XYZ file of C-alpha atoms in Angstrom:
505
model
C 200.007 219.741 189.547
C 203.512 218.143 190.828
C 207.001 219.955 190.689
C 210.201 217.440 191.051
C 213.645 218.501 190.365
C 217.164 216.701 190.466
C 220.061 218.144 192.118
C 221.375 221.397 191.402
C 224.338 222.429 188.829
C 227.734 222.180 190.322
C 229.390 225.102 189.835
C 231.498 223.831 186.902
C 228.612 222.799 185.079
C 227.819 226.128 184.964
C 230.073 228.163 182.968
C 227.774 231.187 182.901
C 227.099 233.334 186.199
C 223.574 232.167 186.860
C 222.723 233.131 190.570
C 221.405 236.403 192.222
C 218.531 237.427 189.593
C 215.652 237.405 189.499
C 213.309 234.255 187.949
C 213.164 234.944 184.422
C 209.591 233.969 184.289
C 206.929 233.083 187.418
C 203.555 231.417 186.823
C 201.658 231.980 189.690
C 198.562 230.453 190.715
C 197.116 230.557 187.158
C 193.937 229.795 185.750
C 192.437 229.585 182.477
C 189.241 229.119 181.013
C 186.718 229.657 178.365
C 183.544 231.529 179.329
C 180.835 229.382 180.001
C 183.138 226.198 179.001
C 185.813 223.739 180.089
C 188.925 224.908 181.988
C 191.887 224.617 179.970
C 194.264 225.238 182.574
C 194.269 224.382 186.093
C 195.849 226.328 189.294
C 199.394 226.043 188.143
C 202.673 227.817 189.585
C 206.415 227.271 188.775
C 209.480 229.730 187.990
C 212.447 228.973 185.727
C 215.927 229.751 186.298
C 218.428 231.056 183.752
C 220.439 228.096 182.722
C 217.985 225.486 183.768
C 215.433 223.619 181.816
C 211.957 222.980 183.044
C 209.363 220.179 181.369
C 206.137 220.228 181.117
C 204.532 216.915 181.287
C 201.009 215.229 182.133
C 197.817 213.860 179.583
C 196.779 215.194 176.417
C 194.463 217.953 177.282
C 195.631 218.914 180.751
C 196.889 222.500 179.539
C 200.546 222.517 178.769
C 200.445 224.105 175.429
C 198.086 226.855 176.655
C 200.773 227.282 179.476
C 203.270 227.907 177.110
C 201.529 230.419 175.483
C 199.956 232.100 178.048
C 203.976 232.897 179.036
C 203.864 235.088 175.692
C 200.005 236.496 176.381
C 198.923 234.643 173.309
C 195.735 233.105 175.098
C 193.540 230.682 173.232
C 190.571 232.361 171.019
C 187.892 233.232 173.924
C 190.122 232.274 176.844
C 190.262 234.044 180.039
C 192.240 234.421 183.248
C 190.425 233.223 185.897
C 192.826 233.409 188.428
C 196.867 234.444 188.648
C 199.821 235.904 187.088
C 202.302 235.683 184.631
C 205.294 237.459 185.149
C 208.062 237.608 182.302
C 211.201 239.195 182.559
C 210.304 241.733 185.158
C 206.622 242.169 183.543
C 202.871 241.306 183.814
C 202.615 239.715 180.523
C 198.710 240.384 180.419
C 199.169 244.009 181.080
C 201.136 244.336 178.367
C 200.339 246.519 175.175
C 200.275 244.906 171.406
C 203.474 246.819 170.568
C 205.380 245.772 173.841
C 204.248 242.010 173.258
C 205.606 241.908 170.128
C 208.473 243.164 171.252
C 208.752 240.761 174.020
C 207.825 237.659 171.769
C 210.369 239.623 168.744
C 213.561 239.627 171.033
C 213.467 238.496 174.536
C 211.216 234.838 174.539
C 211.637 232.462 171.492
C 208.411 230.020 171.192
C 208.482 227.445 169.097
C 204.922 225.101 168.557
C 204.093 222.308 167.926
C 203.653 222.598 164.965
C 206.351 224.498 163.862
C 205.849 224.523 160.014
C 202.674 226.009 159.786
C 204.725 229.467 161.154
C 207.503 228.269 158.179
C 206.883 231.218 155.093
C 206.710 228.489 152.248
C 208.093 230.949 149.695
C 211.329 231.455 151.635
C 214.333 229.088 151.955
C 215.587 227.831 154.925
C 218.557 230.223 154.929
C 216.523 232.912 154.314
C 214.306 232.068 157.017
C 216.844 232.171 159.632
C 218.572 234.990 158.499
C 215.327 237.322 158.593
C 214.829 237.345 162.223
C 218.400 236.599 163.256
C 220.205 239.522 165.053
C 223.383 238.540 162.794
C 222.095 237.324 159.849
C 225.681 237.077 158.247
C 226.104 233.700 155.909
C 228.211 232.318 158.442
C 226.054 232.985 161.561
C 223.118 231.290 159.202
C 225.534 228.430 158.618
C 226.211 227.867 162.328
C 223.239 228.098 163.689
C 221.707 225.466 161.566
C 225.240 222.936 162.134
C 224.192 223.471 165.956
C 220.651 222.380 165.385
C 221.509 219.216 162.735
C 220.529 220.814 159.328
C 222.526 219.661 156.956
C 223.910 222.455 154.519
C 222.209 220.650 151.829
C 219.076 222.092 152.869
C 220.000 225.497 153.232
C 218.066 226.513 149.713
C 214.991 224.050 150.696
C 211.728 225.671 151.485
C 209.661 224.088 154.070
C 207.580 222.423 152.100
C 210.782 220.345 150.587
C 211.888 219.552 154.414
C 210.341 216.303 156.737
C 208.548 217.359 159.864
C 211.460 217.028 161.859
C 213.519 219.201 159.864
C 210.746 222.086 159.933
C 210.808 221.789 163.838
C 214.552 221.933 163.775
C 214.475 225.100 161.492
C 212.032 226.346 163.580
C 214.462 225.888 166.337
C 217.079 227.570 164.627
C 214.918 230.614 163.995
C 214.539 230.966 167.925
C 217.901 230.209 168.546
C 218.595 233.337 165.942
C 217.030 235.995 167.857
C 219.334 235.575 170.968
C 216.364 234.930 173.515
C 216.269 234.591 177.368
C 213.425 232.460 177.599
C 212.868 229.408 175.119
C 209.679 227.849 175.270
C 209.231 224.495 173.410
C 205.941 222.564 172.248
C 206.611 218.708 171.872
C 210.298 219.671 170.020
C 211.283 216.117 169.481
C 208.158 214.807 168.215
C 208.245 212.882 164.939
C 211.951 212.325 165.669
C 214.376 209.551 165.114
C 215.351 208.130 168.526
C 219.374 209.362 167.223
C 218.068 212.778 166.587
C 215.905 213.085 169.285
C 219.117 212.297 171.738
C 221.152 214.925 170.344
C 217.809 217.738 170.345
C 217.659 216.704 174.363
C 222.045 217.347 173.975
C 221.622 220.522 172.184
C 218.931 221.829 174.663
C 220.887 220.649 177.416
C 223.851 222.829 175.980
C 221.915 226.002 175.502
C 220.923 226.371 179.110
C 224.518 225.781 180.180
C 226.278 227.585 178.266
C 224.120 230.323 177.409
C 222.502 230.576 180.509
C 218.751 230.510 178.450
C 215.959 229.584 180.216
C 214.051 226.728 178.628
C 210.659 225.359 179.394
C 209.562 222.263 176.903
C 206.440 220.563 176.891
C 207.276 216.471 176.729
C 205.321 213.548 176.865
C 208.644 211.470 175.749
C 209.979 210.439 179.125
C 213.446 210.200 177.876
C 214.208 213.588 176.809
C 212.897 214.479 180.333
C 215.187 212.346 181.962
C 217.961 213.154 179.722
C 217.641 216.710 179.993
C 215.529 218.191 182.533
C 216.138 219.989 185.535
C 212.890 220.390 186.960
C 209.346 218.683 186.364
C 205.958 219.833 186.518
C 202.745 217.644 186.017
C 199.931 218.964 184.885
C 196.949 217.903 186.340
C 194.289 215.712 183.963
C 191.800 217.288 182.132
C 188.403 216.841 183.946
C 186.189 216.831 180.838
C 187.793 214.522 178.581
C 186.988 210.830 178.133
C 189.553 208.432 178.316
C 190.392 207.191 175.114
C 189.410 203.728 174.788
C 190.224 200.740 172.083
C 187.028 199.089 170.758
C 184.954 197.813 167.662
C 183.002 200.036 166.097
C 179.364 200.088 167.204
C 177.490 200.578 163.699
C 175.692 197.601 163.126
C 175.020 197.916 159.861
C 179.133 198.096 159.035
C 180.547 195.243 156.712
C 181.939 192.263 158.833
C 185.663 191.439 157.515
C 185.927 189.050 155.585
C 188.799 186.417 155.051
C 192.722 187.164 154.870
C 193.584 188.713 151.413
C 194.884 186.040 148.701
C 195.612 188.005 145.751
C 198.735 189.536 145.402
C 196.862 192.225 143.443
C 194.940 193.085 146.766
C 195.346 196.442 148.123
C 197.585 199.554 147.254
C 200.597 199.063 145.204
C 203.170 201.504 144.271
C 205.688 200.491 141.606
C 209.449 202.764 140.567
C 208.194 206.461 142.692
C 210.622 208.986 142.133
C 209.943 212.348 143.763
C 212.298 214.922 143.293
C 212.431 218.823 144.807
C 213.760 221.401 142.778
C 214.780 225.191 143.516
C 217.151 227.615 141.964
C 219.259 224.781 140.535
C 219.130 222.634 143.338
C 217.751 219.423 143.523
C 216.540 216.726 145.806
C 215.820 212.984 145.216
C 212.880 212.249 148.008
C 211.981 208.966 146.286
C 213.922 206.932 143.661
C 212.545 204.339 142.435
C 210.496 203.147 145.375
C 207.987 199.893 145.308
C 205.936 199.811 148.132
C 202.557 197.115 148.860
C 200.084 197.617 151.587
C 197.970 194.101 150.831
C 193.896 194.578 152.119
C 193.309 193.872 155.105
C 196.772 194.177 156.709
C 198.934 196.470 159.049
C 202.245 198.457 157.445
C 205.227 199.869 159.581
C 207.570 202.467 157.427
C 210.754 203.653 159.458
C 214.191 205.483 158.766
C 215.341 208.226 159.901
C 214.017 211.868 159.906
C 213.985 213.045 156.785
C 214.256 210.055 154.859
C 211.078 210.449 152.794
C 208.534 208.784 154.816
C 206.425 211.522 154.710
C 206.776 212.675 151.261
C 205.714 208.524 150.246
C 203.006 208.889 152.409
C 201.557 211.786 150.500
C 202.475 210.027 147.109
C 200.056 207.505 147.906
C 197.140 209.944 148.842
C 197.800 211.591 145.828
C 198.633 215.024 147.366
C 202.144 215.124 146.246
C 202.817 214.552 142.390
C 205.224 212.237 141.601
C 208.070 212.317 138.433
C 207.832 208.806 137.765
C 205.739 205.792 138.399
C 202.834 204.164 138.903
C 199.617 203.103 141.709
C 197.278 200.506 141.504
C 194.614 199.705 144.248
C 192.801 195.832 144.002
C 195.053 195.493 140.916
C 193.103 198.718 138.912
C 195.122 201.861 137.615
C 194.741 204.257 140.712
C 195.368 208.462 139.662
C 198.875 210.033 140.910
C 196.575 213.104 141.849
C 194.084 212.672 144.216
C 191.491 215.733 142.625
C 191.921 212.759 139.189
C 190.801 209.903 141.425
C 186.945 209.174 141.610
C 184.500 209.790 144.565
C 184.609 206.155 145.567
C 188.543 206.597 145.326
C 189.084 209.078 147.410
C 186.519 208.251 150.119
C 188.710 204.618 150.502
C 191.725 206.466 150.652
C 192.171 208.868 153.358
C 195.873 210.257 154.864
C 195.965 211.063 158.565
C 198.765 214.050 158.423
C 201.211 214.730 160.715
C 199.880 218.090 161.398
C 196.184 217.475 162.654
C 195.685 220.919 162.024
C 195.911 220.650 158.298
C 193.051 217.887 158.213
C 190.805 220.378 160.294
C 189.255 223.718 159.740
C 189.995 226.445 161.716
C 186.733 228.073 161.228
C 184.726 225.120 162.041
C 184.172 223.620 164.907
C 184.842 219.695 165.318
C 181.372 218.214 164.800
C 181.498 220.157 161.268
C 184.951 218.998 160.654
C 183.403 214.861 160.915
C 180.193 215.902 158.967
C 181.729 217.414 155.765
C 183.544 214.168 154.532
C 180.370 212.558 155.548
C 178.184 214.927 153.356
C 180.852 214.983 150.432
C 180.638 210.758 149.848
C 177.082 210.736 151.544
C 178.142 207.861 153.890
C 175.063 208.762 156.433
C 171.372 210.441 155.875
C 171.858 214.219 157.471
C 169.463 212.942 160.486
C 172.182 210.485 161.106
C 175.146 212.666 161.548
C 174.832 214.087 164.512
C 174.739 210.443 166.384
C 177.599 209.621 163.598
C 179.751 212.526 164.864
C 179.154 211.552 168.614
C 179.975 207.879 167.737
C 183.164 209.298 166.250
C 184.159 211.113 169.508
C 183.764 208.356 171.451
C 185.566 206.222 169.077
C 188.722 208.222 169.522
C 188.076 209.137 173.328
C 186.581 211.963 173.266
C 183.413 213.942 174.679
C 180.456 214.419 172.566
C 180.243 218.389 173.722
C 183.654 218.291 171.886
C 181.573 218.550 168.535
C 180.849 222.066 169.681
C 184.179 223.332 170.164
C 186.925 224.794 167.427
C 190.287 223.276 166.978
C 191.947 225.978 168.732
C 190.125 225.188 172.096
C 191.478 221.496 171.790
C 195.220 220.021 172.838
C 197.647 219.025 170.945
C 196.544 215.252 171.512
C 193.000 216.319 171.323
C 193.241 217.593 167.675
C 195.078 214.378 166.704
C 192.615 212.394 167.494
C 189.919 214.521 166.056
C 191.684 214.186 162.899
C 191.589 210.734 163.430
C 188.042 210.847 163.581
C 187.626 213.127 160.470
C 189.415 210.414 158.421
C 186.961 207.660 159.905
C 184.143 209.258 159.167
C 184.287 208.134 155.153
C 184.145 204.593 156.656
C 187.434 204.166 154.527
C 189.341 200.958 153.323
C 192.914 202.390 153.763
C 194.332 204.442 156.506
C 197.917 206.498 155.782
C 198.562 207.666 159.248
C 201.865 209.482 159.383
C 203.225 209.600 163.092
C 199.490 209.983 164.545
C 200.930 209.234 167.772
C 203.983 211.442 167.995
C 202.055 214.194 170.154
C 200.078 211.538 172.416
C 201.149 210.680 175.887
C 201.914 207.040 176.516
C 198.882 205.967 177.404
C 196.602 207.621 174.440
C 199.088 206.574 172.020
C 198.257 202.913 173.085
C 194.633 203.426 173.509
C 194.414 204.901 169.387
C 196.562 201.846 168.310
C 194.242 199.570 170.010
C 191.411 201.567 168.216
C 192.757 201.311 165.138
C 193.520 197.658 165.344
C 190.014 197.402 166.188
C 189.050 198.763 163.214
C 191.404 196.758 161.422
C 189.941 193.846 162.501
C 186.202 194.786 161.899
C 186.612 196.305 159.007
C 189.057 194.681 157.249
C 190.711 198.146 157.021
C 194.405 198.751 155.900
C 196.859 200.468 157.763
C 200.188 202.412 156.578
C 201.694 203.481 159.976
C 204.663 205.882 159.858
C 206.523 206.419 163.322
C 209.582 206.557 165.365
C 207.994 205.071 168.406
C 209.719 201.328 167.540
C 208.140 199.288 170.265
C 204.153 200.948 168.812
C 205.448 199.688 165.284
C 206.840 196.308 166.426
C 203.923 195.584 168.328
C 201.043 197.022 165.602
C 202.333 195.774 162.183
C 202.445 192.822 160.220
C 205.057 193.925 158.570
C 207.487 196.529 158.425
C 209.535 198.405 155.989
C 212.557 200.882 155.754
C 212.763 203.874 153.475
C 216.991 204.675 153.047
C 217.888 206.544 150.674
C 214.598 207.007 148.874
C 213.761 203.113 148.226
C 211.364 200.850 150.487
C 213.766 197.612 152.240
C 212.106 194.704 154.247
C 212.938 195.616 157.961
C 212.590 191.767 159.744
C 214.562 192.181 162.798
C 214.461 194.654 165.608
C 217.902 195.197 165.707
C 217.813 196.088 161.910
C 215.368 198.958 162.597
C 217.562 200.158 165.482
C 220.375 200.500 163.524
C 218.119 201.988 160.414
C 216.878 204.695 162.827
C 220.850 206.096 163.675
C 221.826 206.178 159.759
């Protein structure tokens, strides 16, 4: 673990009186672990300040989300302290009893994850949402707090399930931001972000510690929302049992070599006049309006625009999770179902999405080697004496160890789920990937390492990739082609400096 800092505040930076208390939270030597298993967490110290904003950086794995949450005593199922202290706000967090945690975590530190939607009640509307833990919860407190953290009013009677990825994260912010904390801790906050919105979330973040004197830790791996807001750096140290994730063919020698480039313009998955609209209490929202989108065999698709533009919501279309009002699919020039439980076996085995949220493609209650073999079982792509190699080959596809088959998705990273749901979607040797921002939650080098795997895949297989992302220079340098979604139809994108200037709209 490293610490860096840059210079202090000048005292006109700092409007708030900041100086002569006490840290509002110290780390201290901590360790954590799982009995009998890996450490999560190496020997780790640091203190924040009031008005200052500490990141969290280092590789997928090394333990900065279970830092986070060990700051609110919300250890990992079966984790332990194995050495140190947490200290928040004058107290020793694991000390603490259930009813004064939850009042610690209700009032005094604000955490937001990262995945923020999954703590989103879908039955509520965004206003509501805010306004239920909000210590004013008048309309015009609502309305504030989410102009401060870029929600658009428009979305004020949306429920989560109507809002882009980056809008649940920023309504997730808001919903901190409502309860008037000391302490914010943050989890990846500008992941799946426009490169516009993500420079006004580093602004905003910046502005809360100085002039409300909140005390914000966020775990990064984008290295310009460090620089641009950061006042002190710590570097977690590598994990020790993971496997570097590596680019390569896939081993399998009895998997189809691929064949020539496509030459019918029937090839692939086509998508012709989408509209997908969102609808409650009289208010409505066009997603998709008349969108035409191809993915020919055999190829590599880019789709930008900004956050909340749809990308998501098209990506889903063409899994056939999300039902569409109008339009139709096709796949190698045949009728293809709008909903995926209409499609056939053979359908939905070629098919497979790659969600934003690897924790919706993987089961809570099983662990990761169970995860690979169900989709494996369901379309019978090995014999049951094969899957256990299968799920090890898998792993080591996507970097990681084969003991990982053992664990649960709650004793993996961030970056380690993502790639186990990367694996999961492999494991029906499928024709067509829909990978929506798979590398949003990766640090640098991982992120490169599962583009380079799934090139190599590409180029093996023959296999099809839809990439969604905001990282421009991975979709410039992994696509064939790439595409803009404005204003709920699909554009050609050909220059960079087009899909800069898409990205601010």
């Amino acid at each position: 673990m490293t610490t860096t800092g840059r210079p202090a505040p000048t005292p006109q930076d700092t409007p708030l009186a900041l100086t002569d208390t006490l840290p509002p939270v110290t780390v201290t030597d901590l360790e954590i672990g799982l009995p009998d298993g890996p450490t999560l967490l190496h020997s780790t110290s640091l203190s924040l300040c009031a008005g200052q904003i500490t990141a969290l950086t280092g590789p997928s794995g090394s333990g900065k989300t279970t830092l986070l949450r060990a700051i609110i005593g919300d250890l990992p199922q079966g984790a332990q302290v194995t050495s140190g202290s947490v200290e928040a706000l004058g107290q020793d967090v694991f000390t603490l009893t259930p009813d004064a945690l939850r009042t610690l975590r209700r009032h005094r530190i604000a955490y937001v994850g990262q995945d923020p939607g999954s703590a989103l009640n879908p039955r509520m509307n965004a206003r509501r949402l805010i306004a239920e833990v909000a210590t004013d919860p008048s309309p015009e407190a609502v309305a504030a707090l989410m102009t401060e953290c870029l929600l658009p009013d428009g979305l004020a009677h949306h429920r989560p399930g109507a809002l882009s990825g980056g809008q649940q994260r920023r309504l997730a912010l808001a919903r901190a931001l409502a309860r008037q904390p000391d302490v914010l801790l943050l989890d990846e906050p500008t992941a799946g972000l426009d490169t516009a919105l993500r420079d006004e979330i580093a602004g905003l973040l910046r502005h809360l510690a100085t002039h409300r004197g909140i005390a914000i830790i966020l775990a990064c791996h984008d290295p310009h929302v460090v620089e641009a807001c950061a006042d002190t750096v710590t570097t977690l140290s590598a994990p020790t049992t993971a496997a570097p994730a590596r680019g390569g063919p896939p081993r399998r020698a009895d998997r189809p070599q691929a064949p020539g480039p496509a030459t019918s313009p029937t090839d692939g998955l086509r998508a012709e006049g989408l509209q997908v609209a969102f609808t409650h209490k009289g208010h409505t929202h066009r997603a998709l309006q008349d969108a035409n989108f191809h993915a020919p065999a055999g190829t590599s698709t880019g789709i930008i625009g900004p956050s909340g533009c749809g990308k998501t919501t098209l990506l889903r279309t063409l899994a056939g999770l999300r039902s569409m009002d109008a339009g139709t699919l096709t796949w190698n020039g045949r009728p293809l179902p709008a909903n995926a439980r209409k499609r056939n076996r053979d359908q939905q085995r070629r098919i497979q999405l790659v969600p934003q949220n690897p924790l919706g493609a993987l089961n809570p209650a099983r662990t990761i080697g169970a995860s690979l073999a169900r989709p494996m079982q369901l379309h019978r792509t090995v014999s049951k004496s094969e899957m256990p190699e299968r799920v090890r080959e898998l792993l080591d596809d996507v970097g990681l160890p084969g003991d990982f088959a053992r664990r649960y998705p709650h004793e993996l990273s961030g970056g380690q789920r993502q790639r186990a749901s990367i694996a999961r979607a492999l494991a029906t040797e499928p024709d067509l990937l829909l990978c929506d921002e798979v590398t949003s939650a990766l640090d640098p080098a991982t992120a490169t390492a599962v583009m380079e795997l799934l090139t190599d895949l590409r180029t093996q297989r023959r296999l099809t990739l839809v990439l969604v992302s905001h990282e421009l220079d991975l979709v410039t340098a992994y696509t064939d082609t790439i595409h803009l979604l404005h204003e709920g139809r699909v554009h050609p994108a050909e220059r960079r400096e087009g899909i800069a200037a898409a990205e601010v709209r």
